[in-house]
PDB file of C-alpha atoms in Angstrom:
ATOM      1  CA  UNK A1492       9.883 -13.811 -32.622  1.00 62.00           C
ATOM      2  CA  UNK A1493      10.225 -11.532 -29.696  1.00 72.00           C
ATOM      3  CA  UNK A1494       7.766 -12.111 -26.901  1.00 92.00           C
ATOM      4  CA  UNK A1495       6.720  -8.743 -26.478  1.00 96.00           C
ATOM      5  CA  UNK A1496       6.570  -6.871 -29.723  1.00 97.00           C
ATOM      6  CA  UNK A1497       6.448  -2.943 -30.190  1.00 97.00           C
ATOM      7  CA  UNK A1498       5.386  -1.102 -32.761  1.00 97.00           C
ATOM      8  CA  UNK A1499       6.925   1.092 -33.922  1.00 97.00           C
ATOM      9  CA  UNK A1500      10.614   1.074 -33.366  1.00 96.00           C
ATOM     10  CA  UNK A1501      11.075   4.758 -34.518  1.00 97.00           C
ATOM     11  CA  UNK A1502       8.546   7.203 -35.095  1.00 97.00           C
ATOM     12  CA  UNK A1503       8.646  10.636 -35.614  1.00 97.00           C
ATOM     13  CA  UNK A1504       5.381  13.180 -35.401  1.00 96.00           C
ATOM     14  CA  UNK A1505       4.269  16.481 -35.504  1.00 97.00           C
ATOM     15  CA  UNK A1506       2.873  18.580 -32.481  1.00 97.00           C
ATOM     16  CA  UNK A1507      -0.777  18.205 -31.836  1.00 97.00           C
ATOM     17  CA  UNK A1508      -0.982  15.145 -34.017  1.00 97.00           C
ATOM     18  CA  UNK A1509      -2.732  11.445 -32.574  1.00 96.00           C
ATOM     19  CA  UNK A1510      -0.490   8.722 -32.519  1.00 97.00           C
ATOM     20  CA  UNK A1511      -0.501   5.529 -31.092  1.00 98.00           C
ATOM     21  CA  UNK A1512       1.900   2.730 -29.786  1.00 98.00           C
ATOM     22  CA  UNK A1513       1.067  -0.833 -30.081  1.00 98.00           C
ATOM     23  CA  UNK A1514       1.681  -3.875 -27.961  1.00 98.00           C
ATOM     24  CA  UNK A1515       1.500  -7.336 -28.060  1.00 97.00           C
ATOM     25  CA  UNK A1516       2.863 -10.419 -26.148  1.00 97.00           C
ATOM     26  CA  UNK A1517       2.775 -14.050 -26.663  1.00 95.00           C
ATOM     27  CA  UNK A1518       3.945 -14.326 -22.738  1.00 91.00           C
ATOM     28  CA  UNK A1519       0.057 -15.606 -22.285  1.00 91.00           C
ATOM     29  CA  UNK A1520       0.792 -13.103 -19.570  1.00 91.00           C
ATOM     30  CA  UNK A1521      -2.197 -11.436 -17.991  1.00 91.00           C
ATOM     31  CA  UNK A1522      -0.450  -7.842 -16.743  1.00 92.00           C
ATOM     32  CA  UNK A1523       1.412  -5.289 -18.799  1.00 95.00           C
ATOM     33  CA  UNK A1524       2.058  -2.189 -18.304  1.00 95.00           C
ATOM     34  CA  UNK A1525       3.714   1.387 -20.244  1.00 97.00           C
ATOM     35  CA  UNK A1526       6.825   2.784 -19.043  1.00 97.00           C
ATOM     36  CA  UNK A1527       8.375   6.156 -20.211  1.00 97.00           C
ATOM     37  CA  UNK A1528      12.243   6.373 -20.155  1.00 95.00           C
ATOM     38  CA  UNK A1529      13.742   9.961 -19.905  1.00 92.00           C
ATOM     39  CA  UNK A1530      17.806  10.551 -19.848  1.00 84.00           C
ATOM     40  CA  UNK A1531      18.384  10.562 -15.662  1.00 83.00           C
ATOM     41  CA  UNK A1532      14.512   9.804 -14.531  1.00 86.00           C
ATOM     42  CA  UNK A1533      14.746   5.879 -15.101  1.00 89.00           C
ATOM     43  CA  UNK A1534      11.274   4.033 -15.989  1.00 94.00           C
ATOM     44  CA  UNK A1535       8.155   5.860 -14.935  1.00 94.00           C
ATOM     45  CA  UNK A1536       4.939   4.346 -15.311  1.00 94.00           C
ATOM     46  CA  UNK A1537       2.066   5.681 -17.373  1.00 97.00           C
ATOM     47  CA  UNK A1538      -0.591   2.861 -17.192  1.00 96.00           C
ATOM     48  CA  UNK A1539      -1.133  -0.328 -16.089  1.00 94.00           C
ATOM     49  CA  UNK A1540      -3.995  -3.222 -16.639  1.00 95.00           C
ATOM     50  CA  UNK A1541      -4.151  -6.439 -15.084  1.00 91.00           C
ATOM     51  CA  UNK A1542      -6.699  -8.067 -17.029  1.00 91.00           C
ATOM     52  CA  UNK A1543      -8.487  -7.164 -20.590  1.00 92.00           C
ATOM     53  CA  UNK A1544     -11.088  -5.363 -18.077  1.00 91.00           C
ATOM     54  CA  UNK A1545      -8.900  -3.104 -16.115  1.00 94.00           C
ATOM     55  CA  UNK A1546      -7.031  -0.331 -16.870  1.00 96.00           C
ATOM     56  CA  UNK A1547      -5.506   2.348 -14.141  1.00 94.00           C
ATOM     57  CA  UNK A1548      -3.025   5.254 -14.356  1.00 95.00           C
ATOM     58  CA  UNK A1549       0.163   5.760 -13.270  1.00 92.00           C
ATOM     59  CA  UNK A1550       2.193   7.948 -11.685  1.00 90.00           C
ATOM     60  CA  UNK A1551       2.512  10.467 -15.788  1.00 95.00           C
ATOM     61  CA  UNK A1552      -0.627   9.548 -16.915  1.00 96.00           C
ATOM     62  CA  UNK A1553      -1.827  13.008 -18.404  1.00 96.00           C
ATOM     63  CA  UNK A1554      -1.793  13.805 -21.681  1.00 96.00           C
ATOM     64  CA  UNK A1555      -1.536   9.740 -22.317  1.00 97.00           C
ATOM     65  CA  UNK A1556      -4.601   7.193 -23.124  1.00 97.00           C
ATOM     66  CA  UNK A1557      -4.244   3.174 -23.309  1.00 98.00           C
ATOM     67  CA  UNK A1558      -6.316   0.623 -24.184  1.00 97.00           C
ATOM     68  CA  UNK A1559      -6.526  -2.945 -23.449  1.00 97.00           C
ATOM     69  CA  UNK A1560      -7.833  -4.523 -26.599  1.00 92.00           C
ATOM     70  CA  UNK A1561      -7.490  -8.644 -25.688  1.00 94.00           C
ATOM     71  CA  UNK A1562      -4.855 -10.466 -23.282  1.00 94.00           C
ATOM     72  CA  UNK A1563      -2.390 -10.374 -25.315  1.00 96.00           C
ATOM     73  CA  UNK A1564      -2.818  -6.640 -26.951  1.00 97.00           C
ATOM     74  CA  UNK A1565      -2.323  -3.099 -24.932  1.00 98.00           C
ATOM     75  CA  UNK A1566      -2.135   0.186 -26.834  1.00 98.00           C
ATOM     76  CA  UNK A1567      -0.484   3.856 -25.771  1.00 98.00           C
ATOM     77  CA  UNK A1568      -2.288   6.890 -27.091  1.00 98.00           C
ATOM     78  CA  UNK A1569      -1.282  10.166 -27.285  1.00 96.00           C
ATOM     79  CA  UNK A1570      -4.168  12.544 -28.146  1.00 92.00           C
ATOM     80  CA  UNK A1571      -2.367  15.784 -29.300  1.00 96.00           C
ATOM     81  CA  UNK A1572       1.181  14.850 -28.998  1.00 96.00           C
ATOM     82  CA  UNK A1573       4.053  17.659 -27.777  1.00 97.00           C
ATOM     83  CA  UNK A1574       7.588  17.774 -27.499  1.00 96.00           C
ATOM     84  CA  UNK A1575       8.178  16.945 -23.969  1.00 95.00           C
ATOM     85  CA  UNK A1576       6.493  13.950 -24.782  1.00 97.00           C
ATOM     86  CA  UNK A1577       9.800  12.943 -26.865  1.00 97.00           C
ATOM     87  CA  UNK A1578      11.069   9.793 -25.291  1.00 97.00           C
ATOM     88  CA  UNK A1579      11.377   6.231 -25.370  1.00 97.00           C
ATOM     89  CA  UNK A1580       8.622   4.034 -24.458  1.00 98.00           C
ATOM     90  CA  UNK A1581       8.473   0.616 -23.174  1.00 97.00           C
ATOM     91  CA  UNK A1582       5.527  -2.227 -22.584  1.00 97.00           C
ATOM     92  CA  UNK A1583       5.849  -4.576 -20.188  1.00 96.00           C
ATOM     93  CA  UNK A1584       4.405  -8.055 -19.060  1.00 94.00           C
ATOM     94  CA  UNK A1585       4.179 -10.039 -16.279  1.00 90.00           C
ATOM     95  CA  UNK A1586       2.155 -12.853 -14.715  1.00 86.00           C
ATOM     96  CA  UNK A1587       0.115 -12.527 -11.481  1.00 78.00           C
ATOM     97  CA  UNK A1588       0.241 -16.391 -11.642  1.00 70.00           C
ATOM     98  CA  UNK A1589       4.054 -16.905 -10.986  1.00 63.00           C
ATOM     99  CA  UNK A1590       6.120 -16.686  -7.955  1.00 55.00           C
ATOM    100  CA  UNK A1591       8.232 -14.160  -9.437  1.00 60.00           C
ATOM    101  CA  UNK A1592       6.890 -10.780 -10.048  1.00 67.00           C
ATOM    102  CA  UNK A1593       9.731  -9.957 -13.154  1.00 81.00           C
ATOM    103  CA  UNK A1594       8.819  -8.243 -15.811  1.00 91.00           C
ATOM    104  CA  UNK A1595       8.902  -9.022 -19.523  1.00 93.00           C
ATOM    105  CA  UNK A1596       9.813  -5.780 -21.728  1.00 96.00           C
ATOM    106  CA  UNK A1597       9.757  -4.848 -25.070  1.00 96.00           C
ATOM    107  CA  UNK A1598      12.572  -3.651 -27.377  1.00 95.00           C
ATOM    108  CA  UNK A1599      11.210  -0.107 -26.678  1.00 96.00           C
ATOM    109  CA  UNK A1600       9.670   2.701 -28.944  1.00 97.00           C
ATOM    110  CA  UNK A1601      11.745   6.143 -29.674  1.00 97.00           C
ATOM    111  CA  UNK A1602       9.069   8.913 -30.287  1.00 97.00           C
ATOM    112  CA  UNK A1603      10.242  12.447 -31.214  1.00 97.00           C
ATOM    113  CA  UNK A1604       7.555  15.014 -31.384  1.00 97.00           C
ATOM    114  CA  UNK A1605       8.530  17.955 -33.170  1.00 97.00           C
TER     115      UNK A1605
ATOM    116  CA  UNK B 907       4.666   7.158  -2.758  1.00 74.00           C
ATOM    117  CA  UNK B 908       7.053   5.228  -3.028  1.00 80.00           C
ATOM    118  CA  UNK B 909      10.548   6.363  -4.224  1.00 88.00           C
ATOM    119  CA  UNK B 910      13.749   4.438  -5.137  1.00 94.00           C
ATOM    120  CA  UNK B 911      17.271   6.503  -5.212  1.00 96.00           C
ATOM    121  CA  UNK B 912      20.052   4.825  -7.221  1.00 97.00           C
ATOM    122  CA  UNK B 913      23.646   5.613  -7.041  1.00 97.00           C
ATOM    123  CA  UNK B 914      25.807   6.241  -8.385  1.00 97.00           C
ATOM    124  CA  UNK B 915      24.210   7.623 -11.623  1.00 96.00           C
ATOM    125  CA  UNK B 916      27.627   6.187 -14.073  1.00 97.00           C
ATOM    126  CA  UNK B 917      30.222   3.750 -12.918  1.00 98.00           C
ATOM    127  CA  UNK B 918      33.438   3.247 -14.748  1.00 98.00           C
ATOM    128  CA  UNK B 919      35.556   0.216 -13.564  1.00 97.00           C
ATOM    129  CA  UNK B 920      38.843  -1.911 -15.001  1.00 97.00           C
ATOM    130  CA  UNK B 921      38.175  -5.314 -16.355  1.00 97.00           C
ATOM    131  CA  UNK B 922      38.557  -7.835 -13.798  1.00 97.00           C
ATOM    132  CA  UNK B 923      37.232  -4.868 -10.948  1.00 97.00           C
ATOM    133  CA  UNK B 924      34.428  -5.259  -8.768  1.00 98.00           C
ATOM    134  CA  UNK B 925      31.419  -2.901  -9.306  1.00 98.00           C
ATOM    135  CA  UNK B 926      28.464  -1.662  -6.707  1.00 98.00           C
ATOM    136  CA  UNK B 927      25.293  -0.287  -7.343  1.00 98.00           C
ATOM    137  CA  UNK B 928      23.174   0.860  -4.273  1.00 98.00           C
ATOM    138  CA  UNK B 929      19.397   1.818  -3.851  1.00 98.00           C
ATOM    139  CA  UNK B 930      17.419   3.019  -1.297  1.00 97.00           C
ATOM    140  CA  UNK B 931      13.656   2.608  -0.982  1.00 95.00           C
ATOM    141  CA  UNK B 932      11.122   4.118   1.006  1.00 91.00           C
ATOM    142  CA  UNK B 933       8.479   2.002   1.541  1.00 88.00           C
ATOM    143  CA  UNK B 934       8.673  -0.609   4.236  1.00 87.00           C
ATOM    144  CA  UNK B 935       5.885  -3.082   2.676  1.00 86.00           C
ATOM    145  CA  UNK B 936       8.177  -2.936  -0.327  1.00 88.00           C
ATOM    146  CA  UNK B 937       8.365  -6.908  -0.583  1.00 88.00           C
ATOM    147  CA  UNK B 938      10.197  -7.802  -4.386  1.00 90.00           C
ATOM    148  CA  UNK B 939      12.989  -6.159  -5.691  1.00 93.00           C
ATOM    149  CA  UNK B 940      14.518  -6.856  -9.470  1.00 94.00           C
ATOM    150  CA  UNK B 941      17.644  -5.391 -11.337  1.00 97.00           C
ATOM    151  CA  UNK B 942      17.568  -4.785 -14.886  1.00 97.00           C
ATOM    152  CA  UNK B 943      20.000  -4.407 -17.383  1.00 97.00           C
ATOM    153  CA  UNK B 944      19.920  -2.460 -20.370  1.00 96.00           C
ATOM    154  CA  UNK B 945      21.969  -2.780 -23.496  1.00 95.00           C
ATOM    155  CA  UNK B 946      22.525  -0.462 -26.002  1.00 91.00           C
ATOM    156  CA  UNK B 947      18.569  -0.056 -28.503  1.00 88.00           C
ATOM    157  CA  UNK B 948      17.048  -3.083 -26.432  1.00 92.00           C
ATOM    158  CA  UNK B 949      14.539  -3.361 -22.909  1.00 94.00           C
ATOM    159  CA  UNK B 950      15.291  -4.010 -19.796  1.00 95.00           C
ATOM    160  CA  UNK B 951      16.233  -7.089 -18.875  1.00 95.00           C
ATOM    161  CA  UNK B 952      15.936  -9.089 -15.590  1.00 94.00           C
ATOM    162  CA  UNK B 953      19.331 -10.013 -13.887  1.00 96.00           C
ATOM    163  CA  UNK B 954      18.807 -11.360 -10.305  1.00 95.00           C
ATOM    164  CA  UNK B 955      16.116 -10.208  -7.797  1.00 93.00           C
ATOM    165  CA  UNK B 956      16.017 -10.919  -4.318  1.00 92.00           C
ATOM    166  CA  UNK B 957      12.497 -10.827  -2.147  1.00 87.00           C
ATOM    167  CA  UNK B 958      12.018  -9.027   1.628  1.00 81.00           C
ATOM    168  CA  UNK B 959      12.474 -12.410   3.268  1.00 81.00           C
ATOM    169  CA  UNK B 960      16.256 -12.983   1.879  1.00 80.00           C
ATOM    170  CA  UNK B 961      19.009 -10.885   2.762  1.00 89.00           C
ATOM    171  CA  UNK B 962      21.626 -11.860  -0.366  1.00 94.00           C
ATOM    172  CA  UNK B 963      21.601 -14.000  -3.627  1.00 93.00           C
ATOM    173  CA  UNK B 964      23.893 -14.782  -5.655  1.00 96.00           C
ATOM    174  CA  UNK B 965      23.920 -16.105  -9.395  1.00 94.00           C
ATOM    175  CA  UNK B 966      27.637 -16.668 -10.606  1.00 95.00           C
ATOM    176  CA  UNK B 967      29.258 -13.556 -10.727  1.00 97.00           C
ATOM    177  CA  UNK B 968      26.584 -10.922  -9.682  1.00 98.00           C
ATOM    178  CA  UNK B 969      24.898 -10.676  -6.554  1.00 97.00           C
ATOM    179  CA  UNK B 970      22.384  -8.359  -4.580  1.00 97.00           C
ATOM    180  CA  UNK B 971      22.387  -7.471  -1.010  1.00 96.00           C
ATOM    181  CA  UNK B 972      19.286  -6.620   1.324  1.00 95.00           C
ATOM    182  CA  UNK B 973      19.071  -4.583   4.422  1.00 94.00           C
ATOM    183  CA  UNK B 974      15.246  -4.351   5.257  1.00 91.00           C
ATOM    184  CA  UNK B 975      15.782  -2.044   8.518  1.00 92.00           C
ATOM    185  CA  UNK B 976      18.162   0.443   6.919  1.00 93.00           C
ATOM    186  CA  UNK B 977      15.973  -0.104   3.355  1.00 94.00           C
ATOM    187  CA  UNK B 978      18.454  -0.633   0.591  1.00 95.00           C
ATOM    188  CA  UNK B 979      19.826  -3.189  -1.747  1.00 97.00           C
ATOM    189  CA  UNK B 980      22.938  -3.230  -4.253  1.00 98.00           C
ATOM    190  CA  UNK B 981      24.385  -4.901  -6.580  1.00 98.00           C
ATOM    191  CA  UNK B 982      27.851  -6.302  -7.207  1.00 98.00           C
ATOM    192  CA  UNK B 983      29.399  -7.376 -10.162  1.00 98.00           C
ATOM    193  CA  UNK B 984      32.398  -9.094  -9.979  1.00 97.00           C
ATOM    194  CA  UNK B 985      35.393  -9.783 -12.337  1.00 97.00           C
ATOM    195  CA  UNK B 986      33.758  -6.839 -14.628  1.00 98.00           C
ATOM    196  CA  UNK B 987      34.051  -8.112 -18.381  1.00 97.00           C
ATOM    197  CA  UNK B 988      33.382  -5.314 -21.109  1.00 96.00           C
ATOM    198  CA  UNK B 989      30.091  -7.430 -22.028  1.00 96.00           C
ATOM    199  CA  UNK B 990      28.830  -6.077 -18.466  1.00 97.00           C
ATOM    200  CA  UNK B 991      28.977  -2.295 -19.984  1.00 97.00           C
ATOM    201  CA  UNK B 992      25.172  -1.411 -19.383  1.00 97.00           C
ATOM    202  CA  UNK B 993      22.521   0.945 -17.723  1.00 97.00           C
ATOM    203  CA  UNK B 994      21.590  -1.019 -14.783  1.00 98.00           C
ATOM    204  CA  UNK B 995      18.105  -0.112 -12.843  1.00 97.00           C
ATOM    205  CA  UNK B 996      17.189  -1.016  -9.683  1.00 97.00           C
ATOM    206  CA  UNK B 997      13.318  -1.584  -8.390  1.00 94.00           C
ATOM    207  CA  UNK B 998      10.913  -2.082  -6.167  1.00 92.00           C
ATOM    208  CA  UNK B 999       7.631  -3.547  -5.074  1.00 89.00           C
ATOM    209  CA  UNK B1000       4.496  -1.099  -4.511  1.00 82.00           C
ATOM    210  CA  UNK B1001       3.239  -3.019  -1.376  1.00 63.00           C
ATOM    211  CA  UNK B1002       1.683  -6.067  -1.998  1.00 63.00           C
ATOM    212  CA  UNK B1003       0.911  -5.402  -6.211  1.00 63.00           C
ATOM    213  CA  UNK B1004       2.734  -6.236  -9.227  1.00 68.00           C
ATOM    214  CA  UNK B1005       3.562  -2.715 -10.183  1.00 84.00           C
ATOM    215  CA  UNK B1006       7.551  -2.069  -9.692  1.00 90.00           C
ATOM    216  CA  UNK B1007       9.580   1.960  -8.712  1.00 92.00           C
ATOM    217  CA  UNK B1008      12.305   2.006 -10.581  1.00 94.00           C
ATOM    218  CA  UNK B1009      15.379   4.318 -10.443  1.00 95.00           C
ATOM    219  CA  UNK B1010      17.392   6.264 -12.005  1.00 94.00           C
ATOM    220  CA  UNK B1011      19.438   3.914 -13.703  1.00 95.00           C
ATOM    221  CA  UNK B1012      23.697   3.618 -13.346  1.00 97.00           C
ATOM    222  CA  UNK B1013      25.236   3.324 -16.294  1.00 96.00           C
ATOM    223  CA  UNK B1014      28.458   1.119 -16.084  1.00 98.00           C
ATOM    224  CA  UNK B1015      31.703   0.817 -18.289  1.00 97.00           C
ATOM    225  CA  UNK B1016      34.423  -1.680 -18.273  1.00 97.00           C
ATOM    226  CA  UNK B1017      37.163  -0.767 -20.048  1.00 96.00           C
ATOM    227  CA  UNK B1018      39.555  -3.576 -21.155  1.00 92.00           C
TER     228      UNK B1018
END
C-alpha cells in the first residue's frame, strides 16, 4: 500500500457542486500539506497543518477549505466548485521530527470542473 | 514572499548527454532545498537535496550545486538514460518552517 493515499484518482464535477478530496498517510508523519499543480505554475500551496490542531492557508487558499480530521487524515474541500479550479491536486507529508525536511506525496488527484 | 524561478521550462538531451537545471531563490533565510521528479500519472518524488551549509552533493549520477551569495542551485544529470525523461521541480525552504516554494517545473527528454 502506498504511504500516502488519495482519493480519488479521477473525478469529474459540475460547477457550483461540493466536493471533497481525501487524504491519508501511514508515514506516522505529523505535517501534510495540499498542493495544486497547473501546466507552467509548478506546485502551489493551498493549506497546510502541522498537527491535528492546526490548520493555516497558503499562498491559493480562496475558494478552498481543509480539514484535519486525526494524524494521519487531511481533507480538501471545495465549497462551490468552478472551472478554473480544474487541476491536479496533491497531499503531502513530512515529519518535523527528522533531519530532513522532504516531503512525502501522493499519487495526485485530477479534478475537472465543468 | 518567497519566489523560486526554474529554467529552463523543457530540456531535450541525447542519451549519454549531460543535463542542467537552474533555480534562483529569493529569500536569503532560505535554508533546505529538494528536487523532485515527476513521472508520467504519479507525485513528486524526492531526488537529492542539499541544505544552506553545503555547497554540492552528489548521489551517483545526479548532483546539485549551491551558491548562497548569488542564490541559486541546479541540477545535473549525467550520462542521461531515457528512464531520466521527467518533470523535474526545484524548491525551497520558507525561512526556518517546513513549508517548501516550488517552481515551475523543467520537463526533460532523453531520446535514445
Amino acid at each position: 500500500d502506498a504511504d500516502v493515499t488519495q482519493t480519488p484518482r479521477n473525478r469529474i464535477t459540475k460547477t457550483g457542486k461540493r466536493i471533497m478530496l481525501e487524504c491519508s498517510q501511514t508515514k506516522g508523519h505529523d505535517r501534510m500539506y495540499w498542493y495544486r499543480q497547473d501546466p507552467g505554475l509548478g506546485l502551489r500551496l493551498i493549506y497546510y497543518s502541522f498537527d491535528v490542531k492546526d490548520i493555516n492557508k497558503g499562498e491559493i487558499s480562496d475558494g478552498y477549505s481543509v480539514s484535519r480530521q486525526a494524524q494521519a487524515k487531511f481533507s480538501l474541500s471545495l465549497e462551490s466548485a468552478i472551472p478554473n479550479q480544474t487541476a491536479l491536486y496533491f497531499c503531502a507529508t513530512s515529519d518535523s521530527g527528522q533531519a530532513g525536511y522532504g516531503y512525502t506525496f501522493g499519487s495526485g488527484t485530477r479534478l475537472t470542473v465543468v | 514572499g518567497e519566489n523560486v524561478e526554474q529554467h529552463p521550462s523543457t530540456l531535450s538531451v541525447q542519451e549519454g548527454d549531460s543535463a542542467v537545471i537552474k533555480c534562483t531563490y529569493s529569500d536569503s533565510a532560505s535554508n533546505y532545498f529538494p528536487w523532485y521528479k515527476q513521472e508520467l500519472g504519479k507525485g513528486p518524488q524526492l531526488i537529492i537535496d542539499i541544505r544552506s551549509n553545503v555547497g554540492e552533493k552528489k548521489d551517483q549520477r545526479i548532483a546539485v550545486t549551491l551558491n548562497k551569495t548569488a542564490k541559486h542551485f541546479s541540477l545535473h544529470i549525467t550520462e542521461t538514460q531515457p528512464e531520466d525523461s521527467a518533470v523535474y521541480f526545484c524548491a525551497a525552504s520558507i525561512g526556518g518552517f517546513q513549508k517548501l516554494v516550488f517552481g515551475t517545473g523543467t520537463r526533460l527528454l532523453v531520446s535514445p
